[in-house]
Structure formats: C-alpha cells, structure tokens
Short mmCIF file of C-alpha atoms (C1' of nucleotides) in Angstrom, two decimals:
data_model
loop_
_atom_site.label_atom_id
_atom_site.label_comp_id
_atom_site.label_asym_id
_atom_site.label_seq_id
_atom_site.Cartn_x
_atom_site.Cartn_y
_atom_site.Cartn_z
CA MET A 8 -1.75 25.26 -52.06
CA PRO A 9 -2.14 22.32 -50.02
CA LYS A 10 -3.16 24.18 -46.56
CA LEU A 11 -2.04 21.11 -44.17
CA TRP A 12 -4.50 21.69 -42.00
CA ASN A 13 -4.64 18.91 -38.81
CA GLU A 14 -7.24 19.20 -35.86
CA THR A 15 -4.35 20.92 -33.74
CA ILE A 16 -2.21 23.59 -34.05
CA ALA A 17 0.13 22.00 -32.40
CA GLU A 18 -0.41 18.88 -34.63
CA HIS A 19 -0.84 21.06 -37.81
CA ARG A 20 3.01 22.84 -36.50
CA ARG A 21 4.48 19.21 -36.57
CA THR A 22 2.55 18.12 -38.59
CA VAL A 23 4.91 20.69 -41.86
CA ARG A 24 7.57 20.72 -39.81
CA GLU A 25 8.37 16.98 -41.24
CA ALA A 26 7.48 17.67 -44.37
CA THR A 27 9.67 20.16 -44.19
CA LEU A 28 12.15 18.72 -43.25
CA GLU A 29 10.70 15.54 -46.64
CA THR A 30 10.82 18.35 -49.60
CA THR A 31 14.94 19.67 -48.41
CA ALA A 32 15.70 15.74 -48.02
CA ALA A 33 14.43 15.23 -51.73
CA LEU A 34 15.99 18.47 -52.60
CA VAL A 35 18.77 17.73 -51.45
CA ALA A 36 19.10 14.10 -52.71
CA GLU A 37 17.85 15.72 -56.40
CA HIS A 38 20.37 19.02 -55.84
CA GLY A 39 23.26 18.54 -53.97
CA LEU A 40 23.65 20.95 -50.86
CA ALA A 41 24.73 23.85 -51.47
CA SER A 42 21.65 24.71 -53.80
CA VAL A 43 18.66 24.50 -51.09
CA THR A 44 17.40 27.43 -50.53
CA MET A 45 14.83 28.56 -48.50
CA SER A 46 13.02 29.87 -51.32
CA GLN A 47 13.18 26.53 -52.35
CA ILE A 48 11.87 24.31 -49.90
CA ALA A 49 8.79 26.77 -49.14
CA LYS A 50 8.02 26.41 -52.29
CA GLU A 51 7.91 22.72 -52.85
CA THR A 52 6.87 22.14 -49.47
CA GLY A 53 3.75 23.70 -50.23
CA ILE A 54 3.32 27.18 -47.81
CA GLY A 55 4.40 30.50 -47.73
CA ARG A 56 8.61 31.80 -47.68
CA ALA A 57 8.16 33.86 -44.43
CA THR A 58 5.43 30.50 -43.20
CA LEU A 59 8.96 28.54 -43.44
CA TYR A 60 10.44 30.91 -41.20
CA LYS A 61 8.52 30.59 -38.39
CA TYR A 62 9.40 27.31 -38.51
CA PHE A 63 13.04 27.13 -39.51
CA PRO A 64 15.15 30.07 -39.45
CA ASP A 65 17.84 29.30 -41.92
CA VAL A 66 19.67 26.41 -44.10
CA GLU A 67 21.57 24.84 -41.95
CA SER A 68 19.24 24.90 -39.13
CA ILE A 69 17.05 22.54 -41.53
CA LEU A 70 19.60 21.00 -42.85
CA ALA A 71 21.04 20.00 -38.49
CA ALA A 72 17.54 18.94 -38.23
CA TRP A 73 17.36 17.10 -40.50
CA HIS A 74 20.53 14.97 -40.39
CA GLU A 75 19.49 15.12 -36.66
CA ARG A 76 16.45 13.64 -37.24
CA HIS A 77 18.69 10.96 -39.12
CA VAL A 78 21.48 10.62 -36.65
CA SER A 79 18.89 9.01 -34.38
CA ALA A 80 17.61 6.92 -35.79
CA HIS A 81 19.99 5.63 -36.90
CA LEU A 82 21.47 4.92 -32.92
CA GLU A 83 17.76 3.64 -32.42
CA HIS A 84 18.72 1.30 -34.33
CA LEU A 85 22.42 0.70 -32.90
CA THR A 86 20.95 0.39 -29.85
CA ARG A 87 18.38 -2.17 -30.79
CA ILE A 88 22.08 -3.68 -31.98
CA ARG A 89 23.50 -3.42 -29.21
CA GLU A 90 20.05 -4.87 -26.72
CA GLN A 91 21.53 -8.16 -28.49
CA ALA A 92 22.72 -11.21 -26.61
CA GLY A 93 27.09 -11.71 -26.57
CA THR A 94 29.94 -11.75 -25.46
CA PRO A 95 30.95 -8.21 -25.79
CA GLY A 96 33.06 -7.99 -27.98
CA GLU A 97 31.20 -9.39 -30.94
CA ARG A 98 27.92 -7.00 -29.09
CA LEU A 99 30.61 -4.09 -30.36
CA GLU A 100 31.65 -5.47 -33.82
CA ALA A 101 27.12 -6.09 -34.27
CA VAL A 102 27.34 -1.95 -33.85
CA LEU A 103 30.56 -1.28 -35.62
CA HIS A 104 29.44 -3.43 -39.36
CA ALA A 105 25.83 -1.87 -38.99
CA TYR A 106 27.38 1.50 -38.55
CA ALA A 107 29.58 0.26 -41.20
CA ASP A 108 26.30 -0.22 -43.73
CA ILE A 109 24.55 2.84 -42.32
CA THR A 110 27.46 4.88 -43.52
CA HIS A 111 28.50 3.04 -47.25
CA GLU A 112 24.05 3.78 -47.32
CA ARG A 113 23.57 6.64 -47.63
CA PRO A 114 27.11 8.86 -47.39
CA GLN A 115 25.29 12.14 -47.89
CA HIS A 116 25.52 12.77 -44.19
CA THR A 117 29.85 12.61 -43.60
CA GLU A 118 28.95 15.58 -46.26
CA LEU A 119 26.57 16.50 -43.60
CA ALA A 120 28.00 17.09 -40.79
CA ALA A 121 31.07 19.02 -41.81
CA LEU A 122 28.32 21.52 -42.74
CA VAL A 123 26.13 21.09 -39.36
CA HIS A 124 29.57 20.62 -36.81
CA ARG A 125 30.72 24.48 -37.86
CA GLY A 126 27.56 25.88 -35.98
CA GLU A 127 27.47 23.73 -32.92
CA HIS A 128 30.45 21.28 -31.58
CA LEU A 129 28.94 18.02 -32.70
CA ALA A 130 25.46 17.49 -32.55
CA HIS A 131 23.29 15.51 -29.31
CA ALA A 132 22.49 12.64 -31.60
CA GLU A 133 26.10 12.03 -33.26
CA GLN A 134 27.19 12.39 -29.30
CA HIS A 135 25.38 10.08 -28.44
CA LEU A 136 26.47 7.79 -31.59
CA ASN A 137 30.09 8.59 -29.31
CA ALA A 138 28.86 7.00 -26.32
CA LEU A 139 26.76 4.49 -27.38
CA VAL A 140 30.32 3.24 -29.00
CA ARG A 141 32.40 3.70 -26.22
CA ASP A 142 30.61 2.71 -24.11
CA LEU A 143 30.59 -0.72 -25.75
CA ILE A 144 33.99 0.14 -26.41
CA THR A 145 34.73 -0.15 -22.79
CA GLU A 146 32.37 -3.62 -21.91
CA ALA A 147 34.56 -5.17 -24.25
CA ALA A 148 38.24 -3.55 -22.62
CA GLN A 149 36.78 -4.92 -19.31
CA ALA A 150 36.02 -8.12 -20.47
CA GLY A 151 40.30 -8.83 -22.37
CA ALA A 152 38.64 -8.08 -26.28
CA VAL A 153 39.98 -4.94 -26.87
CA ARG A 154 43.61 -2.64 -25.96
CA ASP A 155 42.68 -0.82 -22.94
CA ASP A 156 46.48 1.57 -23.28
CA VAL A 157 43.88 4.27 -25.29
CA ALA A 158 40.62 5.27 -23.12
CA PRO A 159 37.41 3.96 -24.53
CA GLY A 160 35.60 7.79 -25.52
CA GLU A 161 39.19 8.03 -28.24
CA LEU A 162 39.09 4.32 -29.46
CA ALA A 163 35.77 5.08 -30.32
CA THR A 164 36.79 8.58 -32.05
CA TYR A 165 38.33 6.45 -33.77
CA CYS A 166 36.35 3.89 -35.32
CA LEU A 167 33.56 6.12 -35.54
CA HIS A 168 36.29 8.13 -38.51
CA ALA A 169 37.16 4.90 -39.81
CA LEU A 170 33.95 3.58 -40.71
CA GLY A 171 33.32 6.92 -42.22
CA ALA A 172 34.94 5.75 -45.21
CA ALA A 173 32.84 3.25 -46.16
CA GLY A 174 31.08 5.98 -47.78
CA GLY A 175 33.35 5.72 -50.31
CA LEU A 176 33.43 1.87 -50.58
CA PRO A 177 32.12 0.21 -53.44
CA SER A 178 30.53 -2.26 -52.04
CA LYS A 179 29.28 -4.57 -49.22
CA ALA A 180 32.83 -6.45 -49.53
CA ALA A 181 34.95 -3.92 -49.29
CA VAL A 182 32.80 -2.56 -46.15
CA HIS A 183 33.13 -5.41 -44.77
CA ARG A 184 36.87 -5.63 -44.91
CA LEU A 185 37.16 -2.07 -43.45
CA VAL A 186 35.25 -3.32 -40.48
CA ALA A 187 37.66 -5.80 -40.18
CA VAL A 188 40.52 -3.59 -39.76
CA THR A 189 38.76 -1.09 -38.19
CA LEU A 190 38.76 -4.35 -35.73
CA ALA A 191 41.64 -5.29 -36.11
CA GLY A 192 43.05 -1.44 -34.58
CA LEU A 193 40.66 -2.27 -31.73
CA ARG A 194 42.73 -5.16 -30.58
CA THR A 195 44.28 -5.37 -27.00
CA SER A 196 47.52 -5.29 -28.59
CA ARG A 197 49.79 -7.84 -29.35
CA PRO A 198 52.81 -9.30 -26.75
CA ALA A 199 55.04 -9.74 -30.09
CA PRO A 200 57.19 -11.93 -29.17
CA ASP A 201 58.13 -12.28 -33.17
CA ALA A 202 60.46 -10.30 -34.58
CA MET A 203 58.16 -8.99 -36.59
CA GLY A 204 57.64 -6.67 -33.55
CA ALA A 205 60.28 -6.03 -33.51
CA ALA A 206 61.32 -4.71 -37.08
CA GLN A 207 58.22 -2.70 -36.80
CA SER A 208 58.59 -0.57 -33.49
CA PRO A 209 61.68 -1.50 -31.78
CA GLN A 210 62.07 0.85 -29.38
CA HIS A 211 59.00 2.59 -29.20
CA ALA A 212 56.55 1.14 -26.01
CA ALA A 213 53.40 -0.16 -28.33
CA THR A 214 54.22 -3.25 -27.66
CA PRO A 215 56.08 -3.97 -24.51
CA GLY A 216 56.10 -7.18 -24.38
CA GLY A 217 52.94 -7.02 -21.62
CA SER A 218 53.01 -9.62 -19.86
CA SER A 219 49.87 -12.27 -19.95
CA SER A 220 48.50 -11.79 -23.36
CA ILE A 221 45.29 -10.20 -21.73
CA PRO A 222 44.89 -8.90 -18.34
CA PRO A 223 41.08 -8.25 -17.69
CA HIS A 224 41.25 -5.58 -15.80
CA GLY A 225 43.99 -6.80 -13.26
CA PRO A 226 45.37 -4.66 -9.78
CA GLY A 227 48.63 -3.84 -11.62
CA ARG A 228 47.56 -1.63 -14.76
CA HIS A 229 50.80 -1.32 -16.20
CA ALA A 230 52.72 1.60 -17.00
CA ALA A 231 50.50 1.99 -21.09
CA HIS A 232 47.08 2.42 -19.01
CA ALA A 233 49.19 5.16 -17.23
CA ARG A 234 49.06 6.90 -19.57
CA GLN A 235 45.63 6.62 -20.56
CA SER A 236 43.97 9.15 -22.17
CA THR A 237 41.93 11.34 -19.52
CA ASP A 238 41.47 14.63 -22.23
CA THR A 239 37.85 14.43 -23.83
CA MET B 7 42.47 50.33 -54.61
CA PRO B 8 45.69 48.66 -55.06
CA LYS B 9 47.01 47.96 -57.98
CA LEU B 10 48.47 45.00 -57.39
CA TRP B 11 50.04 44.62 -61.11
CA ASN B 12 53.57 43.25 -61.74
CA GLU B 13 56.00 43.22 -64.84
CA THR B 14 54.25 40.51 -66.54
CA ILE B 15 50.40 39.53 -67.08
CA ALA B 16 51.11 36.72 -66.25
CA GLU B 17 52.75 37.00 -63.18
CA HIS B 18 50.60 38.98 -62.53
CA ARG B 19 47.47 37.14 -62.80
CA ARG B 20 49.50 34.60 -60.29
CA THR B 21 49.89 37.48 -57.76
CA VAL B 22 46.38 38.55 -57.91
CA ARG B 23 45.59 34.85 -58.10
CA GLU B 24 47.64 33.80 -54.42
CA ALA B 25 46.24 37.18 -53.37
CA THR B 26 42.35 35.64 -53.16
CA LEU B 27 43.59 32.37 -51.43
CA GLU B 28 45.89 34.81 -49.15
CA THR B 29 42.41 36.72 -48.26
CA THR B 30 39.03 33.48 -49.05
CA ALA B 31 41.52 31.42 -46.16
CA ALA B 32 41.60 34.93 -43.74
CA LEU B 33 38.02 35.25 -44.54
CA VAL B 34 37.42 31.48 -43.60
CA ALA B 35 39.44 31.57 -39.96
CA GLU B 36 37.30 34.63 -39.06
CA HIS B 37 34.10 34.25 -39.87
CA GLY B 38 33.77 30.76 -41.03
CA LEU B 39 33.02 28.24 -44.57
CA ALA B 40 29.97 29.55 -45.66
CA SER B 41 29.84 33.25 -44.45
CA VAL B 42 32.60 34.33 -47.36
CA THR B 43 30.36 35.17 -50.87
CA MET B 44 32.17 36.29 -54.27
CA SER B 45 31.70 40.04 -52.16
CA GLN B 46 33.77 39.77 -49.58
CA ILE B 47 36.03 38.60 -51.25
CA ALA B 48 36.66 40.46 -53.84
CA LYS B 49 36.49 44.02 -51.71
CA GLU B 50 38.87 42.24 -49.41
CA THR B 51 40.91 41.49 -51.79
CA GLY B 52 40.66 44.86 -53.39
CA ILE B 53 39.51 44.09 -57.11
CA GLY B 54 36.61 45.07 -58.43
CA ARG B 55 34.36 42.38 -57.94
CA ALA B 56 33.43 41.61 -62.28
CA THR B 57 37.38 40.87 -61.64
CA LEU B 58 37.11 38.42 -58.53
CA TYR B 59 34.70 36.26 -61.95
CA LYS B 60 37.84 36.15 -63.87
CA TYR B 61 39.65 34.74 -61.70
CA PHE B 62 37.34 32.31 -60.04
CA PRO B 63 33.85 31.79 -61.23
CA ASP B 64 32.31 30.34 -57.87
CA VAL B 65 33.67 30.43 -54.67
CA GLU B 66 33.49 26.86 -54.23
CA SER B 67 36.48 26.58 -56.10
CA ILE B 68 38.60 29.87 -54.63
CA LEU B 69 37.77 27.06 -51.75
CA ALA B 70 38.87 23.93 -53.59
CA ALA B 71 42.08 25.48 -55.26
CA TRP B 72 43.23 27.04 -51.52
CA HIS B 73 41.78 23.09 -49.95
CA GLU B 74 44.45 21.80 -53.78
CA ARG B 75 46.70 24.12 -52.56
CA HIS B 76 48.10 22.81 -49.05
CA VAL B 77 46.70 19.70 -49.74
CA SER B 78 49.74 19.93 -52.26
CA ALA B 79 52.40 21.27 -49.83
CA HIS B 80 50.92 18.87 -47.47
CA LEU B 81 51.51 15.99 -50.41
CA GLU B 82 56.00 17.53 -50.61
CA HIS B 83 56.42 17.42 -46.74
CA LEU B 84 54.90 13.53 -46.54
CA THR B 85 56.90 13.15 -49.78
CA ARG B 86 60.26 13.79 -47.71
CA ILE B 87 59.13 11.95 -45.59
CA ARG B 88 58.60 8.83 -46.68
CA GLU B 89 61.64 9.87 -49.13
CA GLN B 90 63.63 8.73 -45.30
CA ALA B 91 65.61 5.97 -45.20
CA GLY B 92 64.27 3.15 -42.71
CA THR B 93 62.21 0.17 -43.50
CA PRO B 94 58.94 -0.01 -45.17
CA GLY B 95 57.23 0.36 -41.78
CA GLU B 96 58.98 2.92 -40.38
CA ARG B 97 58.40 5.00 -43.18
CA LEU B 98 54.96 4.34 -43.35
CA GLU B 99 54.83 4.76 -39.84
CA ALA B 100 56.52 8.08 -40.27
CA VAL B 101 53.62 9.18 -43.25
CA LEU B 102 51.22 8.29 -40.93
CA HIS B 103 52.38 9.64 -38.24
CA ALA B 104 52.87 13.09 -40.13
CA TYR B 105 49.48 13.47 -41.94
CA ALA B 106 47.53 13.15 -37.96
CA ASP B 107 50.39 15.97 -36.69
CA ILE B 108 48.81 18.41 -39.59
CA THR B 109 45.56 17.80 -39.60
CA HIS B 110 45.07 17.60 -35.59
CA GLU B 111 46.92 21.10 -36.26
CA ARG B 112 44.22 22.13 -39.28
CA PRO B 113 41.17 20.26 -38.45
CA GLN B 114 39.79 22.47 -41.14
CA HIS B 115 40.48 20.68 -44.46
CA THR B 116 39.10 17.78 -43.55
CA GLU B 117 35.37 19.95 -43.18
CA LEU B 118 36.64 22.05 -46.14
CA ALA B 119 36.55 18.93 -48.22
CA ALA B 120 33.13 17.43 -47.27
CA LEU B 121 32.19 20.99 -49.18
CA VAL B 122 34.47 21.03 -52.07
CA HIS B 123 34.52 17.09 -53.07
CA ARG B 124 31.18 17.61 -53.85
CA GLY B 125 31.40 19.00 -57.24
CA GLU B 126 34.19 16.65 -58.26
CA HIS B 127 34.51 12.56 -56.80
CA LEU B 128 38.46 13.32 -55.50
CA ALA B 129 40.87 16.10 -55.47
CA HIS B 130 43.80 15.32 -57.24
CA ALA B 131 45.65 16.16 -54.33
CA GLU B 132 43.69 14.36 -52.59
CA GLN B 133 44.27 11.10 -55.27
CA HIS B 134 47.88 11.95 -55.19
CA LEU B 135 47.51 11.41 -51.03
CA ASN B 136 46.00 8.40 -51.37
CA ALA B 137 48.46 6.79 -53.99
CA LEU B 138 51.42 8.38 -51.37
CA VAL B 139 50.08 6.05 -48.38
CA ARG B 140 49.00 3.02 -50.97
CA ASP B 141 52.67 2.87 -53.02
CA LEU B 142 53.95 3.07 -48.69
CA ILE B 143 51.37 0.50 -47.48
CA THR B 144 52.10 -2.16 -50.68
CA GLU B 145 55.96 -1.95 -50.23
CA ALA B 146 55.22 -3.05 -46.85
CA ALA B 147 52.38 -5.41 -46.75
CA GLN B 148 55.34 -7.35 -49.51
CA ALA B 149 58.30 -6.47 -46.43
CA GLY B 150 55.63 -8.74 -44.44
CA ALA B 151 54.26 -5.74 -42.11
CA VAL B 152 51.33 -4.44 -43.67
CA ARG B 153 48.54 -7.72 -44.15
CA ASP B 154 48.04 -8.18 -46.83
CA ASP B 155 43.96 -9.58 -47.30
CA VAL B 156 42.81 -6.48 -48.28
CA ALA B 157 44.12 -4.15 -51.25
CA PRO B 158 46.87 -1.77 -50.21
CA GLY B 159 44.45 0.93 -51.53
CA GLU B 160 41.10 0.07 -49.39
CA LEU B 161 43.85 0.12 -46.23
CA ALA B 162 45.31 3.05 -47.50
CA THR B 163 41.35 5.49 -47.29
CA TYR B 164 40.50 3.44 -44.05
CA CYS B 165 44.64 5.33 -42.81
CA LEU B 166 43.28 8.19 -43.95
CA HIS B 167 40.42 8.18 -43.22
CA ALA B 168 41.44 7.17 -39.19
CA LEU B 169 43.18 9.13 -39.79
CA GLY B 170 40.80 12.29 -39.26
CA ALA B 171 39.90 11.54 -35.82
CA ALA B 172 43.69 13.88 -34.99
CA GLY B 173 41.23 17.03 -35.70
CA GLY B 174 39.08 16.63 -32.97
CA LEU B 175 41.85 15.29 -30.93
CA PRO B 176 42.90 17.94 -27.28
CA SER B 177 46.95 16.49 -27.29
CA LYS B 178 50.14 16.17 -29.42
CA ALA B 179 49.57 12.01 -27.30
CA ALA B 180 46.50 11.52 -28.18
CA VAL B 181 46.83 11.97 -31.95
CA HIS B 182 50.23 9.67 -31.43
CA ARG B 183 47.95 7.30 -29.64
CA LEU B 184 45.89 6.96 -32.80
CA VAL B 185 48.29 6.28 -34.67
CA ALA B 186 49.55 3.48 -32.87
CA VAL B 187 45.83 2.06 -32.87
CA THR B 188 45.55 2.70 -36.73
CA LEU B 189 49.10 1.50 -37.56
CA ALA B 190 47.29 -1.69 -35.29
CA GLY B 191 44.36 -2.16 -38.41
CA LEU B 192 47.40 -2.39 -41.08
CA ARG B 193 49.25 -4.86 -38.83
CA THR B 194 48.91 -8.74 -41.18
CA SER B 195 46.13 -9.90 -39.63
CA ARG B 196 47.10 -12.56 -36.41
CA PRO B 197 44.82 -15.01 -37.70
CA ALA B 198 43.18 -17.36 -37.38
CA PRO B 199 43.04 -21.62 -35.14
CA ASP B 200 44.43 -23.38 -37.67
CA ALA B 201 47.74 -22.50 -39.09
CA MET B 202 48.32 -19.32 -37.79
CA GLY B 203 52.09 -19.12 -36.11
CA ALA B 204 53.30 -20.53 -39.35
CA ALA B 205 52.08 -18.90 -42.57
CA GLN B 206 51.58 -15.54 -41.00
CA SER B 207 54.62 -14.22 -40.00
CA PRO B 208 57.37 -15.81 -39.22
CA GLN B 209 60.61 -15.85 -39.09
CA HIS B 210 61.30 -15.10 -42.69
CA ALA B 211 59.81 -11.00 -42.38
CA ALA B 212 62.39 -9.93 -39.24
CA THR B 213 63.53 -7.31 -41.48
CA PRO B 214 63.78 -8.89 -44.99
CA GLY B 215 66.33 -7.02 -47.05
CA GLY B 216 64.02 -7.14 -49.74
CA SER B 217 65.42 -10.66 -50.82
CA SER B 218 62.55 -12.91 -51.73
CA SER B 219 61.21 -13.78 -48.50
CA ILE B 220 57.81 -12.66 -49.76
CA PRO B 221 56.87 -14.15 -54.34
CA PRO B 222 55.87 -10.33 -55.28
CA HIS B 223 53.73 -12.56 -57.32
CA GLY B 224 53.99 -16.52 -57.53
CA PRO B 225 52.09 -18.75 -57.85
CA GLY B 226 50.80 -19.90 -54.45
CA ARG B 227 49.04 -17.13 -52.46
CA HIS B 228 47.09 -18.50 -50.11
CA ALA B 229 42.99 -17.86 -49.97
CA ALA B 230 43.21 -15.46 -47.77
CA HIS B 231 44.95 -13.15 -50.57
CA ALA B 232 42.60 -15.14 -53.14
CA ARG B 233 39.69 -12.92 -51.57
CA GLN B 234 41.06 -9.77 -52.48
CA SER B 235 39.39 -7.20 -53.53
CA THR B 236 40.11 -6.22 -57.44
CA ASP B 237 36.62 -3.19 -56.88
CA THR B 238 38.26 0.25 -56.80
"C1'" DC C 18 -20.15 35.77 -29.60
"C1'" DT C 19 -16.24 38.58 -28.45
"C1'" DT C 20 -11.82 38.41 -28.13
"C1'" DT C 21 -7.04 37.51 -28.13
"C1'" DA C 22 -3.40 34.19 -30.45
"C1'" DT C 23 -0.90 33.21 -33.95
"C1'" DC C 24 -1.19 30.94 -38.43
"C1'" DG C 25 -0.28 32.03 -43.76
"C1'" DA C 26 1.16 34.62 -46.94
"C1'" DG C 27 2.25 38.84 -49.21
"C1'" DA C 28 6.12 42.56 -49.48
"C1'" DC C 29 9.48 45.79 -49.20
"C1'" DA C 30 14.29 47.44 -47.75
"C1'" DC C 31 18.68 44.90 -48.94
"C1'" DT C 32 22.59 41.77 -50.62
"C1'" DT C 33 24.76 38.26 -53.56
"C1'" DT C 34 25.24 36.73 -58.12
"C1'" DG C 35 25.95 36.60 -62.88
"C1'" DT C 36 26.88 38.80 -67.16
"C1'" DC C 37 27.36 42.40 -70.14
"C1'" DT C 38 30.05 45.68 -71.78
"C1'" DC C 39 32.69 50.16 -72.04
"C1'" DT C 40 37.20 52.31 -70.43
"C1'" DG C 41 41.86 52.24 -69.83
"C1'" DT C 42 46.46 50.41 -69.84
"C1'" DC C 43 49.94 46.89 -70.82
"C1'" DA C 44 52.70 45.05 -74.69
"C1'" DA C 45 53.54 43.72 -79.44
"C1'" DT C 46 54.07 45.16 -84.04
"C1'" DC C 47 56.00 47.89 -88.02
"C1'" DG D 9 57.60 55.97 -81.20
"C1'" DA D 10 53.14 55.35 -82.75
"C1'" DT D 11 49.31 52.35 -83.58
"C1'" DT D 12 46.77 48.45 -83.33
"C1'" DG D 13 45.21 44.49 -80.51
"C1'" DA D 14 44.49 41.37 -75.88
"C1'" DC D 15 42.72 42.44 -71.51
"C1'" DA D 16 42.62 43.54 -66.64
"C1'" DG D 17 39.55 46.47 -63.99
"C1'" DA D 18 34.78 48.78 -62.51
"C1'" DG D 19 30.25 49.59 -63.08
"C1'" DA D 20 25.71 48.65 -64.21
"C1'" DC D 21 22.15 44.87 -64.67
"C1'" DA D 22 18.75 42.18 -64.10
"C1'" DA D 23 17.39 38.09 -61.57
"C1'" DA D 24 17.09 35.29 -57.69
"C1'" DG D 25 17.11 34.81 -52.97
"C1'" DT D 26 17.41 36.37 -47.06
"C1'" DG D 27 15.32 38.75 -44.01
"C1'" DT D 28 11.54 41.79 -41.34
"C1'" DC D 29 7.62 43.60 -40.52
"C1'" DT D 30 2.33 43.45 -41.43
"C1'" DC D 31 -2.11 42.24 -42.03
"C1'" DG D 32 -5.61 39.35 -42.50
"C1'" DA D 33 -8.01 34.96 -41.19
"C1'" DT D 34 -9.09 31.53 -38.40
"C1'" DA D 35 -8.74 28.67 -34.83
"C1'" DA D 36 -8.46 28.10 -29.55
"C1'" DA D 37 -10.68 31.26 -25.04
"C1'" DG D 38 -12.96 33.61 -22.65
#
DNA sequence: CTTTATCGAGACACTTTGTCTCTGTCAATC
DNA sequence: GATTGACAGAGACAAAGTGTCTCGATAAAG
C-alpha cells in the first residue's frame, strides 16, 4: 500500500487526486468506460475505497474531472494556436484543424462527453471551447472570410460537431478533407449567379444574390442577417 | 403480476420484448441513462428479473435494441423522403433536413449512440443511415450538385455529425440554418485560381437530366478526383 | 506536550448482477 | 384426451459494487 505522502496535506491531496485521475484514465483505456468502478479505481490507485469517496463522490465525477482536465489542456493548446499571427480566416482554419486532430487522436472524448453531459448541461471547459471558436468566427466574419447570415455561436456548434466526425476517420488525410469540408460550410455564401444554384435551391433565400459578394460589415445588412438567431 | 400471455409463444415473446423496450424508454426518460438497471426494468415491466435475462443479457443490449428500433423507424421515414421526386440535390436537402429535425426532437439518441457504439463499431441501422446519405451524395455529386473531391462516404459522415448539432439547438429556425450551413460544406468546392469557373460547375450542370453532363467513369477525371480517399 | 482536525481504512447494510434450479403451463404428439 | 417435451417464470444464491459510519493514526495548531 503505497502511502503517497507528501509534505503538506494540501499537496498530498492534490497528488492523490492526480494519481486517481491517472489510474482512471488507464482503466478506461484498458477495459472501456462501463466497466470502471470505484472499487477498481481505489485498488489500482493504491488507496482504500472509502478514502476514494473523500475525493470523488462517484465514478461519473471522476470521469468528468478527467475529461475536464483534458479539455482544458486542449483548450490551452488551441488558444496558443489562435494567438499566432495570420488573418482571422487562417487562424480559424488552424484552430479547427488542430481540434480535428485532437478528436482524431482521442475519439474516446466524444463518447465521454455524452456520459458527462448527462449531469450538467455542458462542461465549463467545453463552453470555453465553444466560445473560443465562436469568437474566432466572429472575427473571421467581420473580415469577410466567414458567412455572417448565421450567428457565430451556431456556427461554432456546427464546427465542433462536424469535426467530431474526425474520431471515426482512418487517416490524417481524411481528417484534412473533413476540415476542408467543414470550412466550406462556413464560407460566405456564394452569390450563385450560375445555373447550379438555381437548380439546387431555387426558391429559398440561401443565396439571394447578395449584391456584393462579401460585405464586410456594411451598414445595410441584408434581410438574411435579420434572420440571425438571437436565441442561445 | 400481469401475465402478458398471447396466443403463440413467439407472439408472446415479441410482446414481452416490446413491453420491455417501452418500459426502458420510459425509465430512461424519467431517471436518465445511468440509473436504469435490469432490476428496475424487470419490476416496472412486470416480469421477474431472471426472466428478463432470458430476453436481454444486459442493460446495454436493451438500450441498443431500443436505439436500433428507433433508428430503423427514422431510416424508413428518411427512405420515404428520399423516394420523392426531385433533383438529387433537392432530395439530399430534404433528407438532411428531415434528419436534422429528428435529431432536434430527440437529442437523447445522440447520447445513446455514444454509449451503444462502445460495444459494436456501429449499429446496423446506423450503417444503413450512413449508406442512405452516402448514396444520395453520390447521386448528387454525379449531377454536379455536390463536390466530388471527397469520397461520398466521408461526406455522409460529415453530414450526420454536423447535423447532430441540431440536438442542442433551441428553435426550428436554428435547425434550418444548420442544415443550410451543412449543405454549404457539401457544395462543389470553389476552385482555386486557375481554371476555376470553367472546371467546376459551368453551364453544363444546370439541371442535368442525368444525361452525359458528368461521365460516370470517364477516363479523364481531373486531378482533384484522384485525390479522393480510398480508405474506409 | 496536548489538542484538534482530518486522512486512511476496516466494516456494515444495501443494491445490483448473473446464474442455477425448480415449478407450472403450453403445445405437440400418440 | 392423456402424455411428454419444451420453455416461460420466478425464487434463491454467490459475488461484486456502493455509500456511509466509525475508529485509529498522523499531521498541524495551541
């Protein structure tokens, strides 16, 4: 029974917490999500089961903490990428690509999220992630690189869900294609003068022949913008 | 203890199965996913717990069966929509819209899928769903309404994931916008500088009667097509 | 050095699980 | 119509997990 004792109590608690998360991650990777129990985690970590209950109330909160920690790390990573120079469009693309890579390498997180989100509506870090992408999209939209007929928040949700598909893709090349497709959905809608648009969606106002192809932030927003969502 | 007896044994088993799935659905809706147990399901259904084990080996398979049944129903619905007349692009849009509506009304399924997919790589009905969308995309691509520089299968996965975002949207209007954005990702990619207009969707693809606008297997596929993924 | 807080772990009561086995009933057969 | 085989149904049991309580042991405070 390793004691895991450190100098101060506070430091010790932190150590045990970390070890617990580490162990849990290993167990999840080995036996899958459903088969992870408090008993196993305690035994594997080397602490008493009752002790474990003084750190976490149940398995779900352990998984949530682990998930949160990872998402935070990824968030930090993505934030650094966002800080790099470039046009808003380039930075958005870089961030989305990085996110897709993360999802591709750790598809488990998508599954975990479904479990964790049961309790709370959305994890904090995940909200930050959404906000990060949303702000980038807002910038890019102001620069004219991204459509502005849909609220940035909704576009961010779209991006994160679409890139979630990276978890099931087999190759890096496929991930790259996915990012390209997802970005295509973000682009300023085409004026679509040619025949194709007519054939596709003749009646609905998706491409209402918006006068100038990309009005950056003109005063006269066209009707589509009024339709922009105000809801969450 | 309701007996739930029917004429034949086979019919009876089917009845009990249905009742079990019904009960499980109710329990999930009431207490959430994690708190559903074999004991509760058996008690609520009105059969012995041991009996329940003669129908399903564990909770996960019950949830999987329920999920599968619903997805099958949705699949049928979507198939009917696909059968309706229209250009490939229109039919694709109709199907994707219907799928988004379903996801919007029943966000639970997305969460369930994450749990169920733990065991098997992908449920049967879900594979059919993917295939349905994939075939539609293939048609639309041949008609020139959808990009052909990415494999239809990958585009289908992209669509289904992106439309999964509909589960968290607050309004029908938001769902509509999501579909529009997702479709934008599918459209023939705007070509780069060079031969752009001419190469992509010139005049020929206006409303192709499926004639010969795009040679289905012509020898001269352009470079972009060669980059198409070959992996699953 | 004593006191206090709290960490760790043993223990208990309860629930869930998976299986075994027995009983009663249905249905096919003679 | 009675017998026999098959199978649904449920009681029971062992094993595992859960949540809580309580009791030493040890670090920090007085």
